[in-house]
PDB file of C-alpha atoms in Angstrom:
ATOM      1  CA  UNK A1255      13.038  69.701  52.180  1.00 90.00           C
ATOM      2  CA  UNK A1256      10.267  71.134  54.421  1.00 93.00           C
ATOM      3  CA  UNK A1257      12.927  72.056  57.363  1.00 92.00           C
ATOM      4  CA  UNK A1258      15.466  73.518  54.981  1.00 95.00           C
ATOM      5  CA  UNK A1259      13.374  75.619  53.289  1.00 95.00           C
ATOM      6  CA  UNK A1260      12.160  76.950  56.984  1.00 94.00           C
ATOM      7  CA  UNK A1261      15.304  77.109  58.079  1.00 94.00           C
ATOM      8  CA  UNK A1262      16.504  79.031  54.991  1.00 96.00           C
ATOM      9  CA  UNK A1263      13.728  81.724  55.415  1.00 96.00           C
ATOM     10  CA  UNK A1264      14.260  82.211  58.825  1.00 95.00           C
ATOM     11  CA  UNK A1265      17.872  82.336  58.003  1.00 96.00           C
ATOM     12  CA  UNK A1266      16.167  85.785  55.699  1.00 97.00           C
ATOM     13  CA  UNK A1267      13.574  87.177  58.290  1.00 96.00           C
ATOM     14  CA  UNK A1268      16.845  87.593  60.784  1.00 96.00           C
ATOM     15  CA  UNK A1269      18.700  89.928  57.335  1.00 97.00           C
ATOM     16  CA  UNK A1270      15.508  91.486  57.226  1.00 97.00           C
ATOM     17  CA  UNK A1271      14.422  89.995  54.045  1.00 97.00           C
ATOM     18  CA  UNK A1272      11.239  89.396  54.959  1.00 97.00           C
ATOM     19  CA  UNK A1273       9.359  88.920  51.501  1.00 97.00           C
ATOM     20  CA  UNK A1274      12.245  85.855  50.532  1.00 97.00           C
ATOM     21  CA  UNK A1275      11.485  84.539  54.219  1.00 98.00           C
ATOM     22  CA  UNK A1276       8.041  84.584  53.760  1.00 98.00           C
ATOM     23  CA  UNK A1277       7.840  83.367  50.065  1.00 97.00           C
ATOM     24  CA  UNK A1278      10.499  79.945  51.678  1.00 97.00           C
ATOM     25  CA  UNK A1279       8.357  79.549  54.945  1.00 97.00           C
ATOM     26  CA  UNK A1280       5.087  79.599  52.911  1.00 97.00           C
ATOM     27  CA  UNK A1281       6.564  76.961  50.525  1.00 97.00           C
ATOM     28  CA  UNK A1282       7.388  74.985  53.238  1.00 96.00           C
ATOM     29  CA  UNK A1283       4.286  75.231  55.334  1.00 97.00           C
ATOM     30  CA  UNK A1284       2.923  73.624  51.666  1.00 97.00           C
ATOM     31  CA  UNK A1285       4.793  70.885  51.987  1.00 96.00           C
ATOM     32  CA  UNK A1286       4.097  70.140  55.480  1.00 96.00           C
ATOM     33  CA  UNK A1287       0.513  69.924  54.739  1.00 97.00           C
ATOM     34  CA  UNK A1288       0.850  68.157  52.042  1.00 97.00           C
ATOM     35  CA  UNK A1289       3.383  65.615  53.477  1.00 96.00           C
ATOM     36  CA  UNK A1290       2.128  65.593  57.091  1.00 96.00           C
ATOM     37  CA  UNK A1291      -1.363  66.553  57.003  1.00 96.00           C
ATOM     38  CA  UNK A1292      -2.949  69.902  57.865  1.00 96.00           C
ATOM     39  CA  UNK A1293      -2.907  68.857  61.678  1.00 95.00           C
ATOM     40  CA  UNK A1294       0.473  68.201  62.228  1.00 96.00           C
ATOM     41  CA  UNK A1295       2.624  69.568  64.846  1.00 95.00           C
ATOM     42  CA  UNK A1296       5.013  70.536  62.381  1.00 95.00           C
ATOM     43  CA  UNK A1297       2.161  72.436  60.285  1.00 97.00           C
ATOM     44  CA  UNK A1298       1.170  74.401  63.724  1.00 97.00           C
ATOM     45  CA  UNK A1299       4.906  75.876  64.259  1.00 95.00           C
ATOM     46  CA  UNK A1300       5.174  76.437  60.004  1.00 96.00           C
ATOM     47  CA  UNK A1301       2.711  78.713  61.164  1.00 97.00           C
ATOM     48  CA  UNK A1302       3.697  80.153  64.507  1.00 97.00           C
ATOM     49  CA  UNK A1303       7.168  81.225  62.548  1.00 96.00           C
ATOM     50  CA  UNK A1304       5.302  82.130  59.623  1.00 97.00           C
ATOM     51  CA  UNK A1305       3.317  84.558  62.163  1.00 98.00           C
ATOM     52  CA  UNK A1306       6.842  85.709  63.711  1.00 97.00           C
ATOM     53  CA  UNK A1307       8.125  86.520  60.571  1.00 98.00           C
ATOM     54  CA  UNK A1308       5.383  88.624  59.637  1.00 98.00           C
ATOM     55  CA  UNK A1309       4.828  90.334  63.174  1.00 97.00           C
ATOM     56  CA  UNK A1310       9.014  91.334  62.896  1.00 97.00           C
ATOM     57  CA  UNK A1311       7.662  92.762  59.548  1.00 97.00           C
ATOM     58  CA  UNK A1312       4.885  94.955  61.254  1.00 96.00           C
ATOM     59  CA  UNK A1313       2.481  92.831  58.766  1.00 98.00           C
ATOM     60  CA  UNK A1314       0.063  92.947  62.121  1.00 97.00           C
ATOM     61  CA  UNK A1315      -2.960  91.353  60.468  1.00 97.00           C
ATOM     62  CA  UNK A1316      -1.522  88.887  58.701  1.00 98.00           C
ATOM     63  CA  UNK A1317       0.666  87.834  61.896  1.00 98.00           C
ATOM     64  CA  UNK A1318      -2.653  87.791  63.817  1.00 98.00           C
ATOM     65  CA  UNK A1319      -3.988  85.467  61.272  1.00 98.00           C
ATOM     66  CA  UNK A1320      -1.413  83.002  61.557  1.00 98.00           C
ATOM     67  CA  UNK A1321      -0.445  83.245  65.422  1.00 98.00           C
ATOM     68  CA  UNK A1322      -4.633  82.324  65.555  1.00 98.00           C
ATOM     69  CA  UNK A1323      -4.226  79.590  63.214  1.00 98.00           C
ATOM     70  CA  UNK A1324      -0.861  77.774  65.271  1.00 98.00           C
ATOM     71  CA  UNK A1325      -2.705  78.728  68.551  1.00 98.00           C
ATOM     72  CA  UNK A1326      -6.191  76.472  67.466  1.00 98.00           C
ATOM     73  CA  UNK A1327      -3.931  73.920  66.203  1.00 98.00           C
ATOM     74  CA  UNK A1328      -1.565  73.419  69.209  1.00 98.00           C
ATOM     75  CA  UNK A1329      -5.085  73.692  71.375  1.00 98.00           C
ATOM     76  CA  UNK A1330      -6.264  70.565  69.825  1.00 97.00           C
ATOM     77  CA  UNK A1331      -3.397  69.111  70.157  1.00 96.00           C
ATOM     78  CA  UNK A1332      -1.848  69.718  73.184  1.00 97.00           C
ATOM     79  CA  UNK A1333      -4.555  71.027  74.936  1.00 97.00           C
ATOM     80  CA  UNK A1334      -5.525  74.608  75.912  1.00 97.00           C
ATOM     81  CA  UNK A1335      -2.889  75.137  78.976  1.00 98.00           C
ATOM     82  CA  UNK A1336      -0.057  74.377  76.975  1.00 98.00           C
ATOM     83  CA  UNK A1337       3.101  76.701  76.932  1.00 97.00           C
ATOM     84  CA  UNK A1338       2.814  77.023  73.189  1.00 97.00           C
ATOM     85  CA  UNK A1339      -0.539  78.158  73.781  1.00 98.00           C
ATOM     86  CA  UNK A1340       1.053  81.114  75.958  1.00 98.00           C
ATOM     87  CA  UNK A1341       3.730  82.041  73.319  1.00 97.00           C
ATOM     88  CA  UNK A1342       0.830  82.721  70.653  1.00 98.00           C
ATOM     89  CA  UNK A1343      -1.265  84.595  72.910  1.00 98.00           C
ATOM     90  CA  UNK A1344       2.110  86.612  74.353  1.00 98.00           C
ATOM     91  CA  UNK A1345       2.473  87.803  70.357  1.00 98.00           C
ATOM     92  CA  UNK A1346      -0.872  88.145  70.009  1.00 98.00           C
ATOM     93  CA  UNK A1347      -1.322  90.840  73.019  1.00 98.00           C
ATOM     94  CA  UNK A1348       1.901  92.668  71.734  1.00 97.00           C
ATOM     95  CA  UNK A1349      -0.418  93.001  68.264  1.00 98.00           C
ATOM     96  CA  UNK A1350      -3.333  94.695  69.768  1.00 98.00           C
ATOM     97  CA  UNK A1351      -0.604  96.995  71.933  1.00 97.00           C
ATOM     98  CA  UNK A1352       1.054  98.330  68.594  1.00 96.00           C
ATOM     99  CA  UNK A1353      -3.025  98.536  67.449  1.00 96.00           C
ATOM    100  CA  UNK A1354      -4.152 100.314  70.780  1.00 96.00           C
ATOM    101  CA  UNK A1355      -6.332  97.790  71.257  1.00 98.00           C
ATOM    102  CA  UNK A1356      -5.929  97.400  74.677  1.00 98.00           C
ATOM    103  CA  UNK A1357      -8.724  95.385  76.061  1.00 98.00           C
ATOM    104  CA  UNK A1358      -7.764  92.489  73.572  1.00 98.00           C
ATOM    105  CA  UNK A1359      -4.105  92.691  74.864  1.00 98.00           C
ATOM    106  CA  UNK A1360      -4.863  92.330  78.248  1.00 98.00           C
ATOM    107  CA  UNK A1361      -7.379  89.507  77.130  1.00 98.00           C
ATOM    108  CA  UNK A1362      -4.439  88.179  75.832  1.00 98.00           C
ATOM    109  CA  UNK A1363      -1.742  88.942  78.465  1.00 98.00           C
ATOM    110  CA  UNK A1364      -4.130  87.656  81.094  1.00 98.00           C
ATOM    111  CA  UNK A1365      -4.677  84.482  79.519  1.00 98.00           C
ATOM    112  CA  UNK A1366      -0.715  84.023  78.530  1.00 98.00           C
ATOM    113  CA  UNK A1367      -0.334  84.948  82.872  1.00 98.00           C
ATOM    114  CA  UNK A1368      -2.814  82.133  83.565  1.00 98.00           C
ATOM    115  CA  UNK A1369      -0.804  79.497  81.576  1.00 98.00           C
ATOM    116  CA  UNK A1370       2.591  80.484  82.778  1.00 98.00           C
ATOM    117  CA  UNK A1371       1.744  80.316  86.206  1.00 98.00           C
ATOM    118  CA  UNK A1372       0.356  77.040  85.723  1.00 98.00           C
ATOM    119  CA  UNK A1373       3.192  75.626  84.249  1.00 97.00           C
ATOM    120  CA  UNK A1374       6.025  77.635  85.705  1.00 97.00           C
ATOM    121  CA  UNK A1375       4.635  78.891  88.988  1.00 96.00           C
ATOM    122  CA  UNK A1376       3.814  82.217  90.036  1.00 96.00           C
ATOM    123  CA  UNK A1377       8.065  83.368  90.286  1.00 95.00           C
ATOM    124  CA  UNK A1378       8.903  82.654  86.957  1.00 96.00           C
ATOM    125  CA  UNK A1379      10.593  85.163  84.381  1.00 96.00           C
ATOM    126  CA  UNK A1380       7.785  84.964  81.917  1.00 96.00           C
ATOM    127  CA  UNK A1381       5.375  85.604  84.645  1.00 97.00           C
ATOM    128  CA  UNK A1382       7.630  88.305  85.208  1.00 96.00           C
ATOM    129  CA  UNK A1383       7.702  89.356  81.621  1.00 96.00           C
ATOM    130  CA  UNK A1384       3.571  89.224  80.697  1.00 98.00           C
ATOM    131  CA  UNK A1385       3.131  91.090  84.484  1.00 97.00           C
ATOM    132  CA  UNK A1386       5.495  94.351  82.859  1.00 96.00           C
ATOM    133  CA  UNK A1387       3.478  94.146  79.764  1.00 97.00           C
ATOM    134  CA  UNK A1388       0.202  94.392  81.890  1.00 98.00           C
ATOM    135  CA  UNK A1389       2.115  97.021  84.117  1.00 97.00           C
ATOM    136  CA  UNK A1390       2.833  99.303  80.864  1.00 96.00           C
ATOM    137  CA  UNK A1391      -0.886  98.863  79.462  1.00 98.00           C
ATOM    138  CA  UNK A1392      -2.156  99.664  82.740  1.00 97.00           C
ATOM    139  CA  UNK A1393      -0.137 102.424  83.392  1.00 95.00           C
ATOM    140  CA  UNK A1394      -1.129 103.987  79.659  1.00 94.00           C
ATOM    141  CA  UNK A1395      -4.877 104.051  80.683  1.00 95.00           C
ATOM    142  CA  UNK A1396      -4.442 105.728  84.076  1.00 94.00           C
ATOM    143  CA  UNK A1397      -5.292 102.641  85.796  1.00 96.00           C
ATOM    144  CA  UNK A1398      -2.269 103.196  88.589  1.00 95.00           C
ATOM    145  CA  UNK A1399      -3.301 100.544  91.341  1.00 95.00           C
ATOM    146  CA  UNK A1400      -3.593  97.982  88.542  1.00 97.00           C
ATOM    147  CA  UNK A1401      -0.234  99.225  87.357  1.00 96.00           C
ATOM    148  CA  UNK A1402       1.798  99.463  90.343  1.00 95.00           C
ATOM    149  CA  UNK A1403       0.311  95.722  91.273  1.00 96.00           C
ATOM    150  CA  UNK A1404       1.870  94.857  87.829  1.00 96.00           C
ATOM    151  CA  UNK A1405       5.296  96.286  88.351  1.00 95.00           C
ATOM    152  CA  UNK A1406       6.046  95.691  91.887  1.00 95.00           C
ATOM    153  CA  UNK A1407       5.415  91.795  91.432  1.00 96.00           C
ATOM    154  CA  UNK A1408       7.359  91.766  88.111  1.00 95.00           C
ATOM    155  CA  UNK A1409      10.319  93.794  90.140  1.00 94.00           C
ATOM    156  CA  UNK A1410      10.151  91.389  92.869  1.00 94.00           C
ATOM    157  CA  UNK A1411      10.322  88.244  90.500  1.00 95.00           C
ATOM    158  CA  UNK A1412      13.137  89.941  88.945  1.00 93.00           C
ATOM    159  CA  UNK A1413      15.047  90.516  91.712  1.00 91.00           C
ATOM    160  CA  UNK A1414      15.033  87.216  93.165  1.00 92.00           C
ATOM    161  CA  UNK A1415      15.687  85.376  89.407  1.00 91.00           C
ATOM    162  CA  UNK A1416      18.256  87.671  87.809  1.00 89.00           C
ATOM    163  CA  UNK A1417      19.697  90.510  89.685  1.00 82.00           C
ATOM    164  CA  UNK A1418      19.055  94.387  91.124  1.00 82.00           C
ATOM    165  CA  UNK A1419      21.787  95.842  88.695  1.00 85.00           C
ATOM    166  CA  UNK A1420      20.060  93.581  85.673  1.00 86.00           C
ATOM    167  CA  UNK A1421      18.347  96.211  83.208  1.00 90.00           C
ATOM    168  CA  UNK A1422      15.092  94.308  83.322  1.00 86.00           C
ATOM    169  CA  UNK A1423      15.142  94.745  87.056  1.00 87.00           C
ATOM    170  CA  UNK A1424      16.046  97.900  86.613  1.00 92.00           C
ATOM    171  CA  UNK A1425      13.283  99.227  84.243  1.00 90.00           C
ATOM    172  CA  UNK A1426      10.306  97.549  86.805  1.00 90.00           C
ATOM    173  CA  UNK A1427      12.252  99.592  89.447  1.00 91.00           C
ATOM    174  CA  UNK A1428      12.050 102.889  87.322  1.00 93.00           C
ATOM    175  CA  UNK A1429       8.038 102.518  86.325  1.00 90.00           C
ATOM    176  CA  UNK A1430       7.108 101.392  89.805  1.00 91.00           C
ATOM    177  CA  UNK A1431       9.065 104.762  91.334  1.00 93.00           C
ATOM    178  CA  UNK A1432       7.053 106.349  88.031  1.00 91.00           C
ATOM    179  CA  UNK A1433       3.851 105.130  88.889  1.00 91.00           C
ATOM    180  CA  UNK A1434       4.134 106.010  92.739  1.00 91.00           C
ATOM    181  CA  UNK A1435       4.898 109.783  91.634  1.00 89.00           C
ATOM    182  CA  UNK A1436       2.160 109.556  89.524  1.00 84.00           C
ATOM    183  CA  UNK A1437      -0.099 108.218  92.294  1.00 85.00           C
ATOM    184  CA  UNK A1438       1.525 110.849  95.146  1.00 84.00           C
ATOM    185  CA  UNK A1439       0.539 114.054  92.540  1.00 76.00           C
ATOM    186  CA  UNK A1440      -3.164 112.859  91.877  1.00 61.00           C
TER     187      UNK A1440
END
């Protein structure tokens, strides 16, 4: 009942009926806990969708709440290097970006980095992926080194995994060229 009712709100969050997918992804989140225990894998991605849900919704507070809650719980269970891990703190960062919170982002980025390297090596796509979300933070506070660091390794990694011509090769291209203007004028 659990999975259908998840599956069902999800089914909602992707019309943009967020308060139905909540209301069905809560319900079954109860259920889990109550059928499973409150440790349970299952309960820890109830909540990491529950968080999704709510962070498509722009409900940032909320989301934070239960992206913190899925992260502790797939911590203790599958220790603190885990690629679930990763995903939480990934969402997490993009929170404090929309809040201009920037020092918890990269907090968060730089931990998300740490754990994808580990796990998928230093030329992967979501190394690629956290290293343009660094880039853009970076490159918001005037820190241009930092920036162009970010960027030119997430270009590279792009290059080599996808294509040149692929648009998220091309957009590293464009805000590396951006960043060395930037750097040439100052």
């Amino acid at each position: 009942v659990a999975l259908a009712l998840n599956n069902i709100g999800i089914n909602h969050a992707r019309r943009k009926e967020y308060a139905k997918a909540i209301g069905l992804c809560t319900e079954a989140l109860r259920i889990r806990r109550l059928n499973q225990g409150a440790e349970h894998m299952d309960v820890a991605d109830a909540l990491y969708n529950i968080g999704n849900i709510l962070d498509e919704w722009g409900k940032d507070g909320q989301a934070l709440k239960f992206y913190g809650e899925s992260m502790s719980l797939y911590r203790s269970k599958l220790g603190d290097d885990n690629v679930e891990v990763a995903n939480c703190l990934q969402y997490i960062g993009s929170i404090y970006v929309r809040k201009n919170e920037h020092d918890q982002a990269i907090t968060s980025y730089a931990e998300s980095l740490r754990i994808y390297r580990l796990k998928h090596g230093d030329d992967s796509l979501d190394v690629a992926g956290i290293l343009f979300k660094l880039g853009r933070i970076y490159g918001k506070r005037a820190e241009y080194e930092k920036a162009l660091t970010c960027f030119s390794e997430c270009l590279r990694i792009r290059k080599a995994e996808l294509r040149e011509d692929d648009l998220d090769s091309i957009a590293a291209r464009r805000f590396v060229e951006a960043i060395q203007r930037k750097t040439r004028r100052c």
